[in-house]
Short mmCIF file of C-alpha atoms and ligand atoms in Angstrom, two decimals:
data_model
loop_
_atom_site.label_atom_id
_atom_site.label_comp_id
_atom_site.label_asym_id
_atom_site.label_seq_id
_atom_site.Cartn_x
_atom_site.Cartn_y
_atom_site.Cartn_z
CA UNK A 1 20.42 -17.15 -1.16
CA UNK A 2 16.97 -16.98 1.00
CA UNK A 3 13.86 -15.94 -1.04
CA UNK A 4 9.96 -15.64 0.00
CA UNK A 5 7.91 -17.78 -2.39
CA UNK A 6 4.76 -17.72 -4.24
CA UNK A 7 4.30 -21.96 -4.83
CA UNK A 8 0.60 -21.52 -4.80
CA UNK A 9 -2.30 -18.74 -5.10
CA UNK A 10 -3.47 -17.77 -1.70
CA UNK A 11 -3.06 -15.07 1.07
CA UNK A 12 0.10 -13.87 2.82
CA UNK A 13 0.06 -16.57 4.91
CA UNK A 14 0.40 -19.13 2.55
CA UNK A 15 3.88 -17.45 1.39
CA UNK A 16 7.00 -19.99 1.92
CA UNK A 17 10.75 -19.02 2.64
CA UNK A 18 13.48 -21.13 1.33
CA UNK A 19 16.92 -21.18 0.64
CA UNK A 20 17.35 -21.15 -3.24
CA UNK A 21 20.75 -21.20 -5.53
CA UNK A 22 22.23 -17.30 -6.02
CA UNK A 23 21.65 -16.22 -9.91
CA UNK A 24 24.40 -15.65 -12.09
CA UNK A 25 24.39 -13.05 -14.60
CA UNK A 26 23.41 -14.03 -18.15
CA UNK A 27 24.64 -12.03 -21.02
CA UNK A 28 23.40 -8.01 -20.57
CA UNK A 29 22.34 -9.00 -17.00
CA UNK A 30 23.70 -7.71 -13.71
CA UNK A 31 22.98 -9.53 -10.20
CA UNK A 32 21.78 -7.29 -7.39
CA UNK A 33 22.30 -7.44 -3.81
CA UNK A 34 18.69 -6.46 -2.98
CA UNK A 35 18.82 -4.14 -0.27
CA UNK A 36 15.24 -2.91 0.40
CA UNK A 37 12.03 -4.44 -1.68
CA UNK A 38 9.19 -2.51 -1.87
CA UNK A 39 5.57 -4.26 -1.38
CA UNK A 40 2.55 -2.33 -3.44
CA UNK A 41 -1.09 -3.29 -3.15
CA UNK A 42 -1.02 -5.36 -6.05
CA UNK A 43 1.16 -7.90 -4.60
CA UNK A 44 -1.63 -8.91 -2.83
CA UNK A 45 -3.52 -9.53 -6.54
CA UNK A 46 -0.66 -11.23 -7.70
CA UNK A 47 0.09 -13.99 -4.99
CA UNK A 48 -4.13 -14.52 -5.15
CA UNK A 49 -3.94 -14.82 -8.81
CA UNK A 50 -6.02 -11.58 -9.44
CA UNK A 51 -3.57 -9.37 -10.82
CA UNK A 52 -3.12 -8.85 -14.66
CA UNK A 53 0.37 -10.57 -14.75
CA UNK A 54 0.34 -14.81 -13.17
CA UNK A 55 4.08 -15.24 -13.27
CA UNK A 56 4.71 -19.42 -13.16
CA UNK A 57 5.37 -20.67 -9.56
CA UNK A 58 7.39 -20.69 -7.70
CA UNK A 59 8.03 -16.77 -7.87
CA UNK A 60 8.98 -13.52 -5.58
CA UNK A 61 6.32 -11.06 -5.01
CA UNK A 62 7.38 -7.35 -5.15
CA UNK A 63 8.24 -5.59 -7.82
CA UNK A 64 10.62 -2.52 -7.04
CA UNK A 65 13.76 -2.83 -4.99
CA UNK A 66 17.32 -1.29 -4.78
CA UNK A 67 20.54 -2.69 -3.91
CA UNK A 68 23.81 -2.47 -5.01
CA UNK A 69 25.76 -4.80 -8.14
CA UNK A 70 27.26 -7.64 -7.07
CA UNK A 71 28.22 -9.13 -10.44
CA UNK A 72 27.80 -8.13 -14.19
CA UNK A 73 27.26 -10.79 -17.54
CA UNK A 74 28.84 -10.61 -20.88
CA UNK A 75 28.19 -7.16 -22.70
CA UNK A 76 27.36 -4.78 -19.71
CA UNK A 77 28.15 -1.38 -19.74
CA UNK A 78 27.40 1.34 -17.98
CA UNK A 79 26.88 -0.77 -14.87
CA UNK A 80 29.65 -2.25 -12.41
CA UNK A 81 30.22 -4.40 -9.38
CA UNK A 82 29.38 -2.14 -6.20
CA UNK A 83 27.15 0.66 -8.15
CA UNK A 84 23.72 1.25 -6.05
CA UNK A 85 20.82 0.90 -8.46
CA UNK A 86 16.79 0.64 -8.31
CA UNK A 87 15.03 -1.13 -10.73
CA UNK A 88 11.46 -2.48 -11.48
CA UNK A 89 10.58 -5.69 -12.65
CA UNK A 90 7.34 -6.65 -12.22
CA UNK A 91 7.35 -9.10 -9.45
CA UNK A 92 10.74 -10.95 -7.76
CA UNK A 93 12.22 -8.72 -5.80
CA UNK A 94 11.71 -10.61 -2.08
CA UNK A 95 14.70 -12.32 -1.93
CA UNK A 96 18.43 -11.41 -1.49
CA UNK A 97 19.61 -11.36 -4.78
CA UNK A 98 17.71 -10.83 -8.11
CA UNK A 99 19.50 -11.14 -12.10
CA UNK A 100 18.06 -8.45 -13.96
CA UNK A 101 18.67 -7.03 -17.50
CA UNK A 102 21.08 -3.79 -17.09
CA UNK A 103 18.94 -2.06 -19.13
CA UNK A 104 16.26 -2.12 -16.69
CA UNK A 105 18.39 -0.59 -13.84
CA UNK A 106 18.61 2.93 -12.97
CA UNK A 107 21.50 4.65 -11.07
CA UNK A 108 20.26 5.26 -7.38
CA UNK A 109 18.96 8.90 -6.68
CA UNK A 110 21.45 10.88 -4.90
CA UNK A 111 20.05 11.57 -1.01
CA UNK A 112 17.96 8.82 -0.73
CA UNK A 113 18.71 5.80 1.38
CA UNK A 114 17.71 2.06 0.47
CA UNK A 115 14.67 1.93 2.06
CA UNK A 116 13.18 5.49 0.34
CA UNK A 117 14.89 4.55 -2.99
CA UNK A 118 13.07 1.18 -3.19
CA UNK A 119 9.56 2.23 -3.03
CA UNK A 120 9.95 5.19 -5.59
CA UNK A 121 9.57 3.82 -9.41
CA UNK A 122 5.99 2.20 -9.55
CA UNK A 123 3.96 5.27 -7.22
CA UNK A 124 5.35 8.18 -8.79
CA UNK A 125 6.20 6.66 -11.99
CA UNK A 126 2.46 5.70 -12.20
CA UNK A 127 1.15 9.04 -11.33
CA UNK A 128 3.45 11.33 -13.01
CA UNK A 129 1.98 9.19 -16.37
CA UNK A 130 -1.08 9.70 -14.83
CA UNK A 131 -1.15 13.48 -14.13
CA UNK A 132 1.26 14.43 -16.76
CA UNK A 133 0.73 12.74 -19.64
CA UNK A 134 -2.98 11.39 -19.19
CA UNK A 135 -4.90 14.52 -17.25
CA UNK A 136 -2.45 17.19 -18.87
CA UNK A 137 -2.96 18.99 -14.87
CA UNK A 138 -2.58 22.31 -14.83
CA UNK A 139 -1.22 24.68 -12.82
CA UNK A 140 -3.75 26.81 -10.48
CA UNK A 141 -6.43 23.47 -10.92
CA UNK A 142 -7.97 21.25 -8.19
CA UNK A 143 -7.11 18.05 -7.73
CA UNK A 144 -8.87 15.41 -5.79
CA UNK A 145 -6.72 12.55 -4.44
CA UNK A 146 -8.53 9.46 -3.19
CA UNK A 147 -6.80 6.78 -0.63
CA UNK A 148 -4.18 10.26 -0.23
CA UNK A 149 -2.13 8.30 2.24
CA UNK A 150 -1.32 5.50 0.52
CA UNK A 151 1.22 4.78 -1.91
CA UNK A 152 -0.08 6.09 -5.02
CA UNK A 153 -2.10 8.40 -3.07
CA UNK A 154 1.15 10.28 -1.36
CA UNK A 155 2.56 10.20 -4.40
CA UNK A 156 0.10 12.12 -6.16
CA UNK A 157 -0.56 14.71 -3.47
CA UNK A 158 3.32 15.42 -3.57
CA UNK A 159 3.43 15.45 -7.56
CA UNK A 160 0.20 17.44 -7.83
CA UNK A 161 1.73 19.92 -5.61
CA UNK A 162 4.78 20.30 -7.65
CA UNK A 163 2.71 21.01 -10.97
CA UNK A 164 1.09 24.00 -8.84
CA UNK A 165 -2.12 22.67 -8.00
CA UNK A 166 -4.65 22.78 -5.49
CA UNK A 167 -4.30 19.30 -3.63
CA UNK A 168 -7.30 18.25 -1.62
CA UNK A 169 -6.45 14.86 0.18
CA UNK A 170 -9.37 12.53 0.40
CA UNK A 171 -8.94 9.46 3.11
CA UNK A 172 -10.68 7.39 5.60
CA UNK A 173 -8.99 9.13 8.71
CA UNK A 174 -8.30 12.50 10.15
CA UNK A 175 -4.83 10.70 10.75
CA UNK A 176 -4.27 10.25 7.43
CA UNK A 177 -5.27 13.69 6.36
CA UNK A 178 -2.80 15.25 9.02
CA UNK A 179 -0.11 12.96 7.27
CA UNK A 180 -1.43 14.24 3.43
CA UNK A 181 -1.20 17.50 4.92
CA UNK A 182 2.58 17.09 6.43
CA UNK A 183 3.26 16.29 2.48
CA UNK A 184 1.87 19.04 0.68
CA UNK A 185 -2.37 18.91 0.53
CA UNK A 186 -3.81 22.01 0.87
CA UNK A 187 -7.37 20.78 2.39
CA UNK A 188 -8.87 17.49 3.22
CA UNK A 189 -11.82 15.21 3.13
CA UNK A 190 -12.80 12.35 5.42
CA UNK A 191 -14.69 9.99 3.22
CA UNK A 192 -15.35 7.67 6.61
CA UNK A 193 -17.49 10.93 8.02
CA UNK A 194 -18.26 13.24 5.37
CA UNK A 195 -20.28 13.24 1.82
CA UNK A 196 -17.55 13.21 -0.41
CA UNK A 197 -19.21 14.69 -3.74
CA UNK A 198 -20.89 17.40 -0.99
CA UNK A 199 -17.33 18.16 0.79
CA UNK A 200 -15.59 18.55 -2.92
CA UNK A 201 -18.47 21.01 -4.30
CA UNK A 202 -18.36 22.77 -0.98
CA UNK A 203 -14.37 22.94 -1.19
CA UNK A 204 -14.29 24.47 -4.30
CA UNK A 205 -17.41 27.28 -4.14
CA UNK A 206 -19.80 24.71 -5.25
CA UNK A 207 -18.03 24.06 -8.84
CA UNK A 208 -16.15 20.62 -8.29
CA UNK A 209 -12.59 19.67 -9.04
CA UNK A 210 -10.86 19.60 -11.99
CA UNK A 211 -9.26 16.13 -11.77
CA UNK A 212 -9.97 13.15 -9.38
CA UNK A 213 -6.85 10.51 -9.18
CA UNK A 214 -8.59 7.41 -7.83
CA UNK A 215 -6.71 4.46 -6.72
CA UNK A 216 -9.76 2.90 -4.57
CA UNK A 217 -12.92 2.82 -6.71
CA UNK A 218 -16.17 1.48 -4.71
CA UNK A 219 -18.93 4.21 -3.75
CA UNK A 220 -15.82 6.69 -3.16
CA UNK A 221 -15.30 6.64 -7.02
CA UNK A 222 -18.73 7.52 -8.38
CA UNK A 223 -19.31 10.17 -5.36
CA UNK A 224 -15.47 12.08 -6.74
CA UNK A 225 -16.83 11.34 -10.00
CA UNK A 226 -19.96 13.32 -9.04
CA UNK A 227 -17.97 15.73 -7.16
CA UNK A 228 -16.39 17.31 -10.11
CA UNK A 229 -16.50 20.63 -12.39
CA UNK A 230 -17.72 20.82 -15.72
CA UNK A 231 -15.20 18.95 -18.45
CA UNK A 232 -13.31 17.47 -15.28
CA UNK A 233 -10.98 14.49 -16.20
CA UNK A 234 -11.21 11.11 -13.91
CA UNK A 235 -8.59 9.15 -13.84
CA UNK A 236 -8.82 5.30 -13.11
CA UNK A 237 -5.62 4.47 -11.62
CA UNK A 238 -7.00 0.86 -9.28
CA UNK A 239 -9.80 -1.23 -7.39
CA UNK A 240 -7.85 -1.38 -3.86
CA UNK A 241 -11.15 -1.09 -2.34
CA UNK A 242 -12.05 -4.28 -4.12
CA UNK A 243 -15.70 -2.26 -6.37
CA UNK A 244 -14.86 -1.21 -9.60
CA UNK A 245 -17.49 1.38 -10.09
CA UNK A 246 -20.06 1.20 -12.39
CA UNK A 247 -20.04 4.93 -13.54
CA UNK A 248 -23.00 6.58 -14.85
CA UNK A 249 -22.53 7.87 -18.35
CA UNK A 250 -25.44 10.12 -18.23
CA UNK A 251 -23.03 12.32 -15.73
CA UNK A 252 -20.31 11.52 -18.31
CA UNK A 253 -22.49 13.05 -20.80
CA UNK A 254 -24.39 15.66 -19.22
CA UNK A 255 -21.11 17.41 -17.48
CA UNK A 256 -18.52 17.08 -20.72
CA UNK A 257 -16.35 14.21 -18.37
CA UNK A 258 -13.41 12.57 -19.71
CA UNK A 259 -12.71 9.19 -17.93
CA UNK A 260 -8.96 8.32 -18.45
CA UNK A 261 -7.44 4.89 -17.98
CA UNK A 262 -4.07 4.94 -16.75
CA UNK A 263 -2.18 1.76 -17.16
CA UNK A 264 1.53 2.54 -16.31
CA UNK A 265 3.15 -0.67 -17.20
CA UNK A 266 1.62 -1.11 -20.31
CA UNK A 267 2.82 2.65 -21.14
CA UNK A 268 5.97 1.75 -20.09
CA UNK A 269 6.85 -0.87 -22.75
CA UNK A 270 4.75 1.23 -25.61
CA UNK A 271 6.66 4.56 -24.36
CA UNK A 272 9.96 3.76 -23.12
CA UNK A 273 11.14 7.38 -23.85
CA UNK A 274 8.23 8.78 -22.36
CA UNK A 275 9.14 6.97 -19.81
CA UNK A 276 12.47 7.53 -19.12
CA UNK A 277 11.68 11.14 -19.54
CA UNK A 278 8.98 10.83 -16.44
CA UNK A 279 11.90 9.30 -14.66
CA UNK A 280 14.54 11.76 -15.09
CA UNK A 281 11.89 14.38 -14.02
CA UNK A 282 11.46 12.27 -10.38
CA UNK A 283 14.69 11.85 -10.21
CA UNK A 284 15.58 15.32 -10.45
CA UNK A 285 12.78 16.28 -7.96
CA UNK A 286 14.25 13.56 -5.65
CA UNK A 287 17.63 14.96 -5.91
CA UNK A 288 16.23 18.42 -4.92
CA UNK A 289 14.80 16.59 -1.85
CA UNK A 290 11.20 17.44 -3.23
CA UNK A 291 9.58 14.06 -2.50
CA UNK A 292 9.50 12.04 0.43
CA UNK A 293 9.31 8.40 -0.93
CA UNK A 294 7.94 7.95 2.84
CA UNK A 295 8.67 4.52 4.21
CA UNK A 296 5.81 3.66 7.05
CA UNK A 297 7.96 0.87 8.08
CA UNK A 298 10.50 -1.73 7.04
CA UNK A 299 10.04 -5.46 7.81
CA UNK A 300 12.62 -8.38 7.93
CA UNK A 301 11.64 -10.65 4.69
CA UNK A 302 10.69 -13.19 7.40
CA UNK A 303 7.95 -10.63 8.15
CA UNK A 304 6.63 -9.90 4.73
CA UNK A 305 3.21 -11.61 5.31
CA UNK A 306 2.63 -9.35 8.46
CA UNK A 307 3.43 -6.31 5.79
CA UNK A 308 0.55 -7.46 3.38
CA UNK A 309 -1.66 -7.81 5.98
CA UNK A 310 -1.00 -4.05 7.18
CA UNK A 311 -1.12 -2.72 3.67
CA UNK A 312 -4.86 -4.99 3.55
CA UNK A 313 -5.79 -3.47 6.68
CA UNK A 314 -5.36 0.13 5.19
CA UNK A 315 -2.70 0.88 7.78
CA UNK A 316 0.38 1.65 5.80
CA UNK A 317 1.02 5.50 5.01
CA UNK A 318 3.27 5.54 2.33
CA UNK A 319 5.36 2.41 1.60
CA UNK A 320 5.87 -0.78 3.64
CA UNK A 321 9.62 -2.11 3.25
CA UNK A 322 11.21 -5.58 2.96
CA UNK A 323 14.64 -5.98 3.96
CA UNK A 324 16.21 -9.20 2.92
N1 NAP B 401 -2.99 1.82 -12.79
C1 NAP B 401 -1.81 1.33 -12.82
O1 NAP B 401 -0.83 1.59 -13.70
C2 NAP B 401 -1.53 1.41 -11.60
C3 NAP B 401 0.00 1.32 -10.69
C4 NAP B 401 0.30 1.20 -9.86
C5 NAP B 401 -1.03 1.03 -8.39
N2 NAP B 401 -2.06 0.71 -9.01
C6 NAP B 401 -3.33 0.39 -8.35
O2 NAP B 401 -3.72 1.29 -7.34
C7 NAP B 401 -4.00 0.78 -6.71
C8 NAP B 401 -3.80 1.41 -5.21
O3 NAP B 401 -2.40 0.85 -4.59
P1 NAP B 401 -1.37 1.68 -3.54
O4 NAP B 401 0.13 0.56 -3.95
O5 NAP B 401 -1.16 2.62 -3.64
O6 NAP B 401 -2.21 0.65 -2.48
P2 NAP B 401 -2.18 1.47 -0.80
O7 NAP B 401 -0.84 1.85 -0.65
O8 NAP B 401 -2.42 0.29 -0.13
O9 NAP B 401 -3.53 2.42 -0.75
C9 NAP B 401 -4.56 2.29 -1.12
C10 NAP B 401 -5.15 2.75 -0.16
O10 NAP B 401 -6.25 2.95 -1.08
C11 NAP B 401 -7.92 2.79 0.45
N3 NAP B 401 -8.74 1.40 0.40
C12 NAP B 401 -9.73 1.61 0.35
N4 NAP B 401 -10.54 0.61 0.33
C13 NAP B 401 -9.39 -0.35 1.25
C14 NAP B 401 -9.40 -1.73 1.54
N5 NAP B 401 -10.64 -2.43 0.99
N6 NAP B 401 -8.14 -2.32 1.07
C15 NAP B 401 -6.90 -1.83 1.44
N7 NAP B 401 -6.81 -0.53 0.96
C16 NAP B 401 -8.31 0.16 0.98
C17 NAP B 401 -6.62 3.24 1.59
O11 NAP B 401 -7.06 4.51 1.91
P3 NAP B 401 -8.15 4.73 2.95
O12 NAP B 401 -7.78 4.18 3.99
O13 NAP B 401 -7.95 6.32 3.02
O14 NAP B 401 -9.81 4.55 2.36
C18 NAP B 401 -5.23 2.95 1.11
O15 NAP B 401 -4.22 3.96 1.84
C19 NAP B 401 -3.99 -0.55 -6.28
O16 NAP B 401 -5.63 -0.96 -6.88
C20 NAP B 401 -3.30 -0.71 -7.40
O17 NAP B 401 -3.11 -2.03 -8.35
C21 NAP B 401 -2.57 0.71 -10.34
#
């Protein structure tokens, strides 16, 4: 089978294509023919050796996939060849087939095609954990979403609306804000043109927002923190902007803020039941057509470097998908 391989740390152009042996399912495993694999921002970090996980070489990037079960190993129950499934395995999905523990597979939601199903788990899974379990977002509260047209950002816009919040999308272009509005955002702030703190305060009658969802960090992260109301909750999702903000703790003290870390992957391992409950909710909303899992573009596997470069260049709205 064809596989995209990372054989040493580097950039997207350092990735290699290779023919490697087809996998065989071990006990409890299924082999899935990957119809679509979703890229995330962290695929850049994992191939550069800058991510919290450092898989042994050679490995394939892409954590998530959707596909069809090709074969199952001994003692697998509940799945059979031909079943349409989605999975999240951390890395390794940028190849034609993957062997995975059947317990990591979920039946593919109805009403979604392979491309949209592939990118559903990491973004929406992270965000429902952030908004529901960490921030305990309540209906009627105001939620500011940074990087609102990106993968996690778009999921926060959509889930925030479904949870009854007023959503303020924050992004670096008017085109991205229009996209976020089409997906449910009530208001928009272009932080390339406008001071984010002032804009968040102006949109809330001077009070500030209740919750900030921040996947980008940097200077905008601190500006958003300063744009929160008394008792605001700041969700630390990631640092796509490159810099980790050094938050002024005097502000946290003086305004009684909560700064909430969100490490979704580790939480799913510590609380598999909670994760299952969240994913059941996500899949229900999907079946009802309430989540877009928007696909920005589909790339053949050979064009994975171009897809990764588009993510780094901030061009992707929603998800970049690979089709092996
Ligand atoms: N905590 C968790 O459990 C968890 C789970 C999943 C992902 N994450 C993290 O969340 C972050 C976002 O992931 P994602 O998949 O949503 O990424 P994405 O789809 O690439 O979106 C990131 C957004 O960040 C903004 N951005 C600002 N500076 C950027 C830069 N220098 N390069 C690229 N983007 C930049 C862009 O929006 P604008 O152009 O509008 O500014 C972009 O749309 C990553 O750091 C990822 O590791 C964390």
